[in-house]
CSV table of N, CA and C in Angstrom, one decimal:
chain,number,residue,atom,x,y,z
A,88,GLN,N,38.5,19.2,-3.5
A,88,GLN,CA,38.4,20.6,-3.8
A,88,GLN,C,38.5,21.4,-2.5
A,89,VAL,N,37.8,21.0,-1.5
A,89,VAL,CA,37.8,21.6,-0.2
A,89,VAL,C,37.8,20.5,0.9
A,90,ARG,N,38.8,20.6,1.8
A,90,ARG,CA,38.9,19.6,2.9
A,90,ARG,C,37.9,19.8,3.9
A,91,LEU,N,37.0,18.8,4.1
A,91,LEU,CA,35.9,18.9,5.1
A,91,LEU,C,36.2,17.9,6.2
A,92,VAL,N,35.7,18.3,7.4
A,92,VAL,CA,35.8,17.4,8.6
A,92,VAL,C,34.5,17.2,9.2
A,93,GLU,N,34.1,16.0,9.4
A,93,GLU,CA,32.8,15.6,10.0
A,93,GLU,C,32.9,15.4,11.5
A,94,SER,N,31.8,15.7,12.2
A,94,SER,CA,31.8,15.4,13.6
A,94,SER,C,30.3,15.3,14.0
A,95,GLY,N,30.0,14.9,15.3
A,95,GLY,CA,28.7,14.9,15.8
A,95,GLY,C,28.1,13.5,15.9
A,96,GLY,N,28.7,12.5,15.4
A,96,GLY,CA,28.2,11.1,15.5
A,96,GLY,C,28.2,10.6,16.9
A,97,GLY,N,27.6,9.5,17.1
A,97,GLY,CA,27.6,8.8,18.4
A,97,GLY,C,26.6,7.7,18.5
A,98,LEU,N,26.3,7.2,19.7
A,98,LEU,CA,25.3,6.2,19.9
A,98,LEU,C,24.0,6.8,20.4
A,99,VAL,N,22.9,6.4,19.7
A,99,VAL,CA,21.6,6.9,20.1
A,99,VAL,C,20.6,5.8,20.0
A,100,GLN,N,19.6,5.9,20.8
A,100,GLN,CA,18.5,5.0,20.8
A,100,GLN,C,17.5,5.2,19.6
A,101,PRO,N,16.8,4.2,19.1
A,101,PRO,CA,15.9,4.4,18.1
A,101,PRO,C,14.9,5.5,18.5
A,102,GLY,N,14.6,6.4,17.5
A,102,GLY,CA,13.7,7.5,17.8
A,102,GLY,C,14.4,8.7,18.2
A,103,GLY,N,15.7,8.6,18.5
A,103,GLY,CA,16.5,9.7,19.0
A,103,GLY,C,17.0,10.6,17.8
A,104,SER,N,17.8,11.6,18.2
A,104,SER,CA,18.3,12.6,17.2
A,104,SER,C,19.7,12.9,17.4
A,105,LEU,N,20.4,13.3,16.3
A,105,LEU,CA,21.8,13.7,16.3
A,105,LEU,C,21.9,14.8,15.2
A,106,ARG,N,22.9,15.7,15.4
A,106,ARG,CA,23.2,16.7,14.5
A,106,ARG,C,24.6,16.6,14.1
A,107,LEU,N,24.9,16.3,12.8
A,107,LEU,CA,26.2,16.1,12.3
A,107,LEU,C,26.7,17.4,11.7
A,108,SER,N,28.0,17.7,11.8
A,108,SER,CA,28.6,18.9,11.3
A,108,SER,C,29.6,18.6,10.3
A,109,CYS,N,29.7,19.4,9.2
A,109,CYS,CA,30.6,19.3,8.2
A,109,CYS,C,31.3,20.7,8.0
A,110,VAL,N,32.6,20.7,8.4
A,110,VAL,CA,33.3,22.0,8.5
A,110,VAL,C,34.4,22.1,7.5
A,111,ALA,N,34.4,23.2,6.8
A,111,ALA,CA,35.5,23.5,5.8
A,111,ALA,C,36.7,24.0,6.6
A,112,SER,N,37.8,23.3,6.5
A,112,SER,CA,38.9,23.7,7.3
A,112,SER,C,39.9,24.7,6.8
A,113,GLU,N,39.8,25.0,5.5
A,113,GLU,CA,40.8,25.9,4.9
A,113,GLU,C,40.2,27.2,4.3
A,114,TYR,N,39.1,27.1,3.6
A,114,TYR,CA,38.5,28.3,3.0
A,114,TYR,C,37.0,28.2,2.9
A,115,SER,N,36.3,29.2,2.4
A,115,SER,CA,34.9,29.3,2.4
A,115,SER,C,34.2,28.2,1.7
A,116,LEU,N,33.1,27.7,2.3
A,116,LEU,CA,32.3,26.7,1.7
A,116,LEU,C,31.1,27.3,0.9
A,117,ASP,N,31.0,28.6,0.9
A,117,ASP,CA,30.0,29.3,0.1
A,117,ASP,C,30.1,28.9,-1.3
A,118,TYR,N,28.9,28.7,-2.0
A,118,TYR,CA,28.8,28.5,-3.4
A,118,TYR,C,29.3,27.1,-3.8
A,119,HIS,N,29.5,26.3,-2.9
A,119,HIS,CA,29.9,24.9,-3.2
A,119,HIS,C,28.6,24.0,-2.9
A,120,ASP,N,28.4,23.1,-3.8
A,120,ASP,CA,27.4,22.0,-3.6
A,120,ASP,C,28.0,21.0,-2.6
A,121,VAL,N,27.3,20.7,-1.5
A,121,VAL,CA,27.8,19.8,-0.5
A,121,VAL,C,26.8,18.7,-0.3
A,122,GLY,N,27.4,17.5,-0.1
A,122,GLY,CA,26.6,16.3,0.1
A,122,GLY,C,27.0,15.5,1.3
A,123,TRP,N,26.0,14.8,1.9
A,123,TRP,CA,26.3,13.8,2.9
A,123,TRP,C,26.0,12.4,2.3
A,124,SER,N,26.9,11.5,2.6
A,124,SER,CA,26.7,10.1,2.2
A,124,SER,C,26.9,9.2,3.4
A,125,ARG,N,26.5,8.0,3.3
A,125,ARG,CA,26.8,7.0,4.4
A,125,ARG,C,27.1,5.7,3.9
A,126,GLN,N,27.9,4.9,4.7
A,126,GLN,CA,28.2,3.6,4.3
A,126,GLN,C,28.3,2.7,5.5
A,127,ALA,N,27.5,1.6,5.5
A,127,ALA,CA,27.5,0.6,6.5
A,127,ALA,C,28.4,-0.6,6.1
A,128,PRO,N,28.9,-1.3,7.1
A,128,PRO,CA,29.7,-2.5,6.8
A,128,PRO,C,29.0,-3.4,5.8
A,129,GLY,N,29.7,-3.8,4.8
A,129,GLY,CA,29.2,-4.7,3.8
A,129,GLY,C,28.2,-4.1,2.8
A,130,LYS,N,27.9,-2.8,2.9
A,130,LYS,CA,27.0,-2.2,2.0
A,130,LYS,C,27.7,-1.1,1.2
A,131,GLU,N,27.1,-0.8,0.0
A,131,GLU,CA,27.6,0.2,-0.8
A,131,GLU,C,27.3,1.6,-0.3
A,132,ARG,N,28.2,2.5,-0.5
A,132,ARG,CA,27.9,3.9,-0.1
A,132,ARG,C,26.7,4.4,-0.8
A,133,GLU,N,25.9,5.2,0.0
A,133,GLU,CA,24.7,5.8,-0.6
A,133,GLU,C,24.5,7.2,-0.3
A,134,GLY,N,24.0,8.0,-1.2
A,134,GLY,CA,23.8,9.4,-1.0
A,134,GLY,C,22.6,9.6,0.0
A,135,VAL,N,22.8,10.5,0.9
A,135,VAL,CA,21.7,10.8,1.9
A,135,VAL,C,21.0,12.1,1.7
A,136,ALA,N,21.8,13.2,1.5
A,136,ALA,CA,21.3,14.5,1.3
A,136,ALA,C,22.3,15.4,0.7
A,137,CYS,N,21.9,16.5,0.0
A,137,CYS,CA,22.8,17.4,-0.5
A,137,CYS,C,22.1,18.8,-0.6
A,138,ILE,N,23.0,19.8,-0.7
A,138,ILE,CA,22.5,21.2,-0.7
A,138,ILE,C,23.2,22.0,-1.8
A,139,SER,N,22.5,22.8,-2.6
A,139,SER,CA,23.0,23.5,-3.7
A,139,SER,C,23.8,24.7,-3.1
A,140,GLY,N,24.9,25.0,-3.8
A,140,GLY,CA,25.7,26.2,-3.4
A,140,GLY,C,25.2,27.5,-4.2
A,141,ILE,N,24.3,27.3,-5.1
A,141,ILE,CA,23.7,28.4,-5.9
A,141,ILE,C,22.5,29.0,-5.2
A,142,ASP,N,21.5,28.1,-5.0
A,142,ASP,CA,20.2,28.6,-4.5
A,142,ASP,C,19.8,28.0,-3.1
A,143,GLY,N,20.6,27.1,-2.6
A,143,GLY,CA,20.2,26.5,-1.3
A,143,GLY,C,19.2,25.4,-1.4
A,144,SER,N,18.9,25.0,-2.6
A,144,SER,CA,17.9,23.9,-2.8
A,144,SER,C,18.5,22.6,-2.1
A,145,THR,N,17.6,21.8,-1.5
A,145,THR,CA,18.0,20.6,-0.8
A,145,THR,C,17.4,19.4,-1.4
A,146,TYR,N,18.0,18.2,-1.3
A,146,TYR,CA,17.6,17.0,-1.9
A,146,TYR,C,17.9,15.9,-0.9
A,147,TYR,N,16.9,14.9,-0.8
A,147,TYR,CA,17.0,13.8,0.2
A,147,TYR,C,16.7,12.5,-0.4
A,148,ALA,N,17.4,11.5,0.1
A,148,ALA,CA,17.1,10.1,-0.2
A,148,ALA,C,15.7,9.8,0.3
A,149,ASP,N,15.0,8.9,-0.4
A,149,ASP,CA,13.6,8.6,0.0
A,149,ASP,C,13.6,8.0,1.4
A,150,SER,N,14.7,7.3,1.8
A,150,SER,CA,14.7,6.6,3.1
A,150,SER,C,14.8,7.6,4.3
A,151,VAL,N,15.2,8.9,4.0
A,151,VAL,CA,15.4,9.8,5.1
A,151,VAL,C,14.5,11.0,5.0
A,152,LYS,N,13.7,11.1,3.9
A,152,LYS,CA,12.8,12.3,3.8
A,152,LYS,C,11.8,12.4,4.9
A,153,GLY,N,11.7,13.6,5.4
A,153,GLY,CA,10.8,13.8,6.6
A,153,GLY,C,11.5,13.6,7.9
A,154,ARG,N,12.7,13.1,7.9
A,154,ARG,CA,13.4,12.8,9.1
A,154,ARG,C,14.7,13.6,9.2
A,155,PHE,N,15.4,13.8,8.1
A,155,PHE,CA,16.7,14.5,8.0
A,155,PHE,C,16.6,15.8,7.4
A,156,THR,N,17.4,16.8,7.8
A,156,THR,CA,17.4,18.1,7.2
A,156,THR,C,18.9,18.6,7.0
A,157,ILE,N,19.2,19.0,5.8
A,157,ILE,CA,20.5,19.6,5.6
A,157,ILE,C,20.4,21.1,5.5
A,158,PHE,N,21.3,21.8,6.1
A,158,PHE,CA,21.3,23.2,6.1
A,158,PHE,C,22.7,23.8,6.3
A,159,ARG,N,22.9,25.1,6.0
A,159,ARG,CA,24.1,25.8,6.2
A,159,ARG,C,24.1,26.8,7.3
A,160,ASP,N,25.3,27.1,7.9
A,160,ASP,CA,25.5,28.2,8.6
A,160,ASP,C,26.7,28.9,8.1
A,161,LYS,N,26.5,29.9,7.2
A,161,LYS,CA,27.7,30.5,6.5
A,161,LYS,C,28.7,31.2,7.4
A,162,ALA,N,28.2,31.7,8.5
A,162,ALA,CA,29.1,32.4,9.5
A,162,ALA,C,30.0,31.4,10.1
A,163,LYS,N,29.6,30.1,10.3
A,163,LYS,CA,30.5,29.1,10.8
A,163,LYS,C,31.1,28.2,9.8
A,164,ASN,N,30.9,28.5,8.5
A,164,ASN,CA,31.4,27.8,7.4
A,164,ASN,C,31.2,26.3,7.6
A,165,THR,N,29.9,26.0,7.9
A,165,THR,CA,29.5,24.6,8.2
A,165,THR,C,28.2,24.2,7.6
A,166,VAL,N,28.2,23.0,7.1
A,166,VAL,CA,26.9,22.4,6.7
A,166,VAL,C,26.5,21.3,7.7
A,167,TYR,N,25.3,21.3,8.1
A,167,TYR,CA,24.8,20.4,9.1
A,167,TYR,C,23.9,19.3,8.5
A,168,LEU,N,23.8,18.2,9.1
A,168,LEU,CA,22.7,17.2,8.8
A,168,LEU,C,22.0,16.9,10.2
A,169,GLN,N,20.8,17.4,10.3
A,169,GLN,CA,20.0,17.2,11.4
A,169,GLN,C,19.2,15.9,11.2
A,170,MET,N,19.4,14.9,12.1
A,170,MET,CA,18.8,13.6,11.9
A,170,MET,C,17.8,13.4,13.1
A,171,ASN,N,16.6,13.2,12.8
A,171,ASN,CA,15.5,12.9,13.8
A,171,ASN,C,14.9,11.6,13.5
A,172,ALA,N,14.2,11.1,14.5
A,172,ALA,CA,13.5,9.8,14.4
A,172,ALA,C,14.4,8.7,13.8
A,173,LEU,N,15.6,8.6,14.4
A,173,LEU,CA,16.6,7.7,13.9
A,173,LEU,C,16.2,6.2,14.0
A,174,LYS,N,16.6,5.4,13.0
A,174,LYS,CA,16.2,4.0,13.0
A,174,LYS,C,17.5,3.2,13.0
A,175,PRO,N,17.5,1.9,13.4
A,175,PRO,CA,18.7,1.1,13.4
A,175,PRO,C,19.3,1.0,12.0
A,176,GLU,N,18.5,1.1,10.9
A,176,GLU,CA,19.0,1.0,9.6
A,176,GLU,C,19.8,2.3,9.2
A,177,ASP,N,19.7,3.3,10.0
A,177,ASP,CA,20.5,4.5,9.8
A,177,ASP,C,22.0,4.4,10.2
A,178,THR,N,22.2,3.3,10.9
A,178,THR,CA,23.6,3.0,11.4
A,178,THR,C,24.6,3.0,10.3
A,179,ALA,N,25.6,3.8,10.3
A,179,ALA,CA,26.6,3.9,9.3
A,179,ALA,C,27.7,4.9,9.6
A,180,VAL,N,28.7,5.0,8.8
A,180,VAL,CA,29.7,6.1,8.9
A,180,VAL,C,29.2,7.1,7.9
A,181,TYR,N,29.0,8.3,8.4
A,181,TYR,CA,28.5,9.4,7.6
A,181,TYR,C,29.6,10.4,7.2
A,182,SER,N,29.7,10.7,5.9
A,182,SER,CA,30.8,11.5,5.4
A,182,SER,C,30.2,12.6,4.6
A,183,CYS,N,31.0,13.7,4.5
A,183,CYS,CA,30.6,14.8,3.6
A,183,CYS,C,31.7,15.2,2.6
A,184,ALA,N,31.3,15.9,1.6
A,184,ALA,CA,32.2,16.4,0.6
A,184,ALA,C,31.6,17.4,-0.3
A,185,THR,N,32.4,18.2,-0.9
A,185,THR,CA,31.9,19.0,-2.1
A,185,THR,C,31.7,18.0,-3.2
A,186,ILE,N,30.6,18.2,-3.9
A,186,ILE,CA,30.2,17.1,-4.8
A,186,ILE,C,30.0,17.6,-6.3
A,187,SER,N,30.0,16.6,-7.2
A,187,SER,CA,30.0,16.9,-8.6
A,187,SER,C,28.6,17.0,-9.1
A,188,SER,N,27.6,16.5,-8.4
A,188,SER,CA,26.2,16.5,-8.9
A,188,SER,C,25.2,16.5,-7.7
A,189,LEU,N,24.1,17.1,-7.9
A,189,LEU,CA,23.1,17.2,-6.9
A,189,LEU,C,22.1,16.0,-7.0
A,190,ASP,N,22.4,15.1,-7.9
A,190,ASP,CA,21.7,13.8,-8.1
A,190,ASP,C,22.2,12.8,-7.0
A,191,LEU,N,21.4,12.4,-6.1
A,191,LEU,CA,21.8,11.6,-5.0
A,191,LEU,C,22.2,10.2,-5.5
A,192,THR,N,21.8,9.8,-6.7
A,192,THR,CA,22.2,8.5,-7.2
A,192,THR,C,23.6,8.6,-7.9
A,193,ASN,N,24.1,9.8,-8.0
A,193,ASN,CA,25.4,10.0,-8.7
A,193,ASN,C,26.2,11.1,-8.0
A,194,MET,N,26.2,11.1,-6.7
A,194,MET,CA,26.8,12.1,-5.9
A,194,MET,C,28.2,11.8,-5.5
A,195,ARG,N,29.1,12.2,-6.4
A,195,ARG,CA,30.5,11.9,-6.3
A,195,ARG,C,31.3,13.1,-5.7
A,196,PRO,N,32.2,12.8,-4.8
A,196,PRO,CA,33.1,13.9,-4.3
A,196,PRO,C,34.0,14.4,-5.4
A,197,PHE,N,34.3,15.7,-5.4
A,197,PHE,CA,35.3,16.2,-6.3
A,197,PHE,C,36.7,15.7,-6.0
A,198,THR,N,37.0,15.5,-4.7
A,198,THR,CA,38.3,15.0,-4.3
A,198,THR,C,38.1,13.6,-3.6
A,199,SER,N,37.5,13.6,-2.5
A,199,SER,CA,37.2,12.4,-1.8
A,199,SER,C,36.2,12.6,-0.6
A,200,TRP,N,35.5,11.6,-0.2
A,200,TRP,CA,34.7,11.7,1.0
A,200,TRP,C,35.6,11.8,2.2
A,201,GLY,N,35.1,12.5,3.2
A,201,GLY,CA,35.9,12.7,4.4
A,201,GLY,C,36.0,11.4,5.2
A,202,LEU,N,36.7,11.4,6.3
A,202,LEU,CA,36.9,10.2,7.1
A,202,LEU,C,35.6,9.8,7.7
A,203,GLY,N,34.7,10.7,8.0
A,203,GLY,CA,33.4,10.4,8.4
A,203,GLY,C,33.3,10.3,9.9
A,204,THR,N,32.0,10.2,10.4
A,204,THR,CA,31.7,10.1,11.8
A,204,THR,C,30.7,9.0,12.0
A,205,GLN,N,30.9,8.2,13.0
A,205,GLN,CA,30.1,7.0,13.2
A,205,GLN,C,28.8,7.3,13.8
A,206,VAL,N,27.7,6.9,13.2
A,206,VAL,CA,26.4,7.0,13.8
A,206,VAL,C,25.9,5.6,14.1
A,207,THR,N,25.5,5.3,15.3
A,207,THR,CA,25.0,4.0,15.7
A,207,THR,C,23.7,4.1,16.4
A,208,VAL,N,22.7,3.5,15.8
A,208,VAL,CA,21.3,3.6,16.4
A,208,VAL,C,21.0,2.2,16.9
A,209,SER,N,20.8,2.0,18.1
A,209,SER,CA,20.6,0.7,18.7
A,209,SER,C,19.9,0.8,20.1
A,210,SER,N,19.1,-0.2,20.4
A,210,SER,CA,18.4,-0.2,21.7
A,210,SER,C,19.2,-1.1,22.6
């Protein structure tokens, strides 16, 4: 539905922080539900966080609650994922997309997940 581009990944030590960006490249992201998912090698893709385009409500996977925050900057047409207190098990490629459901267990992209940005948490 909307082409999104992810950035902000990198290598970080356990306990460190990163902020990922999800930018709409063609038109406004306003009023779209947007989600972040991640996939590690050999593992199934899992929903991480999402934000409502209607009222801004946010939802998080149990594994990241209290550590990750999803939020918008409408002026920059960007949705961010702030990741704090990172753990090795957070290592994955993180992707964003406009989504069909705010249910993290069934958070499918309308078109496809983006190419993603690599997050590696290692000591």
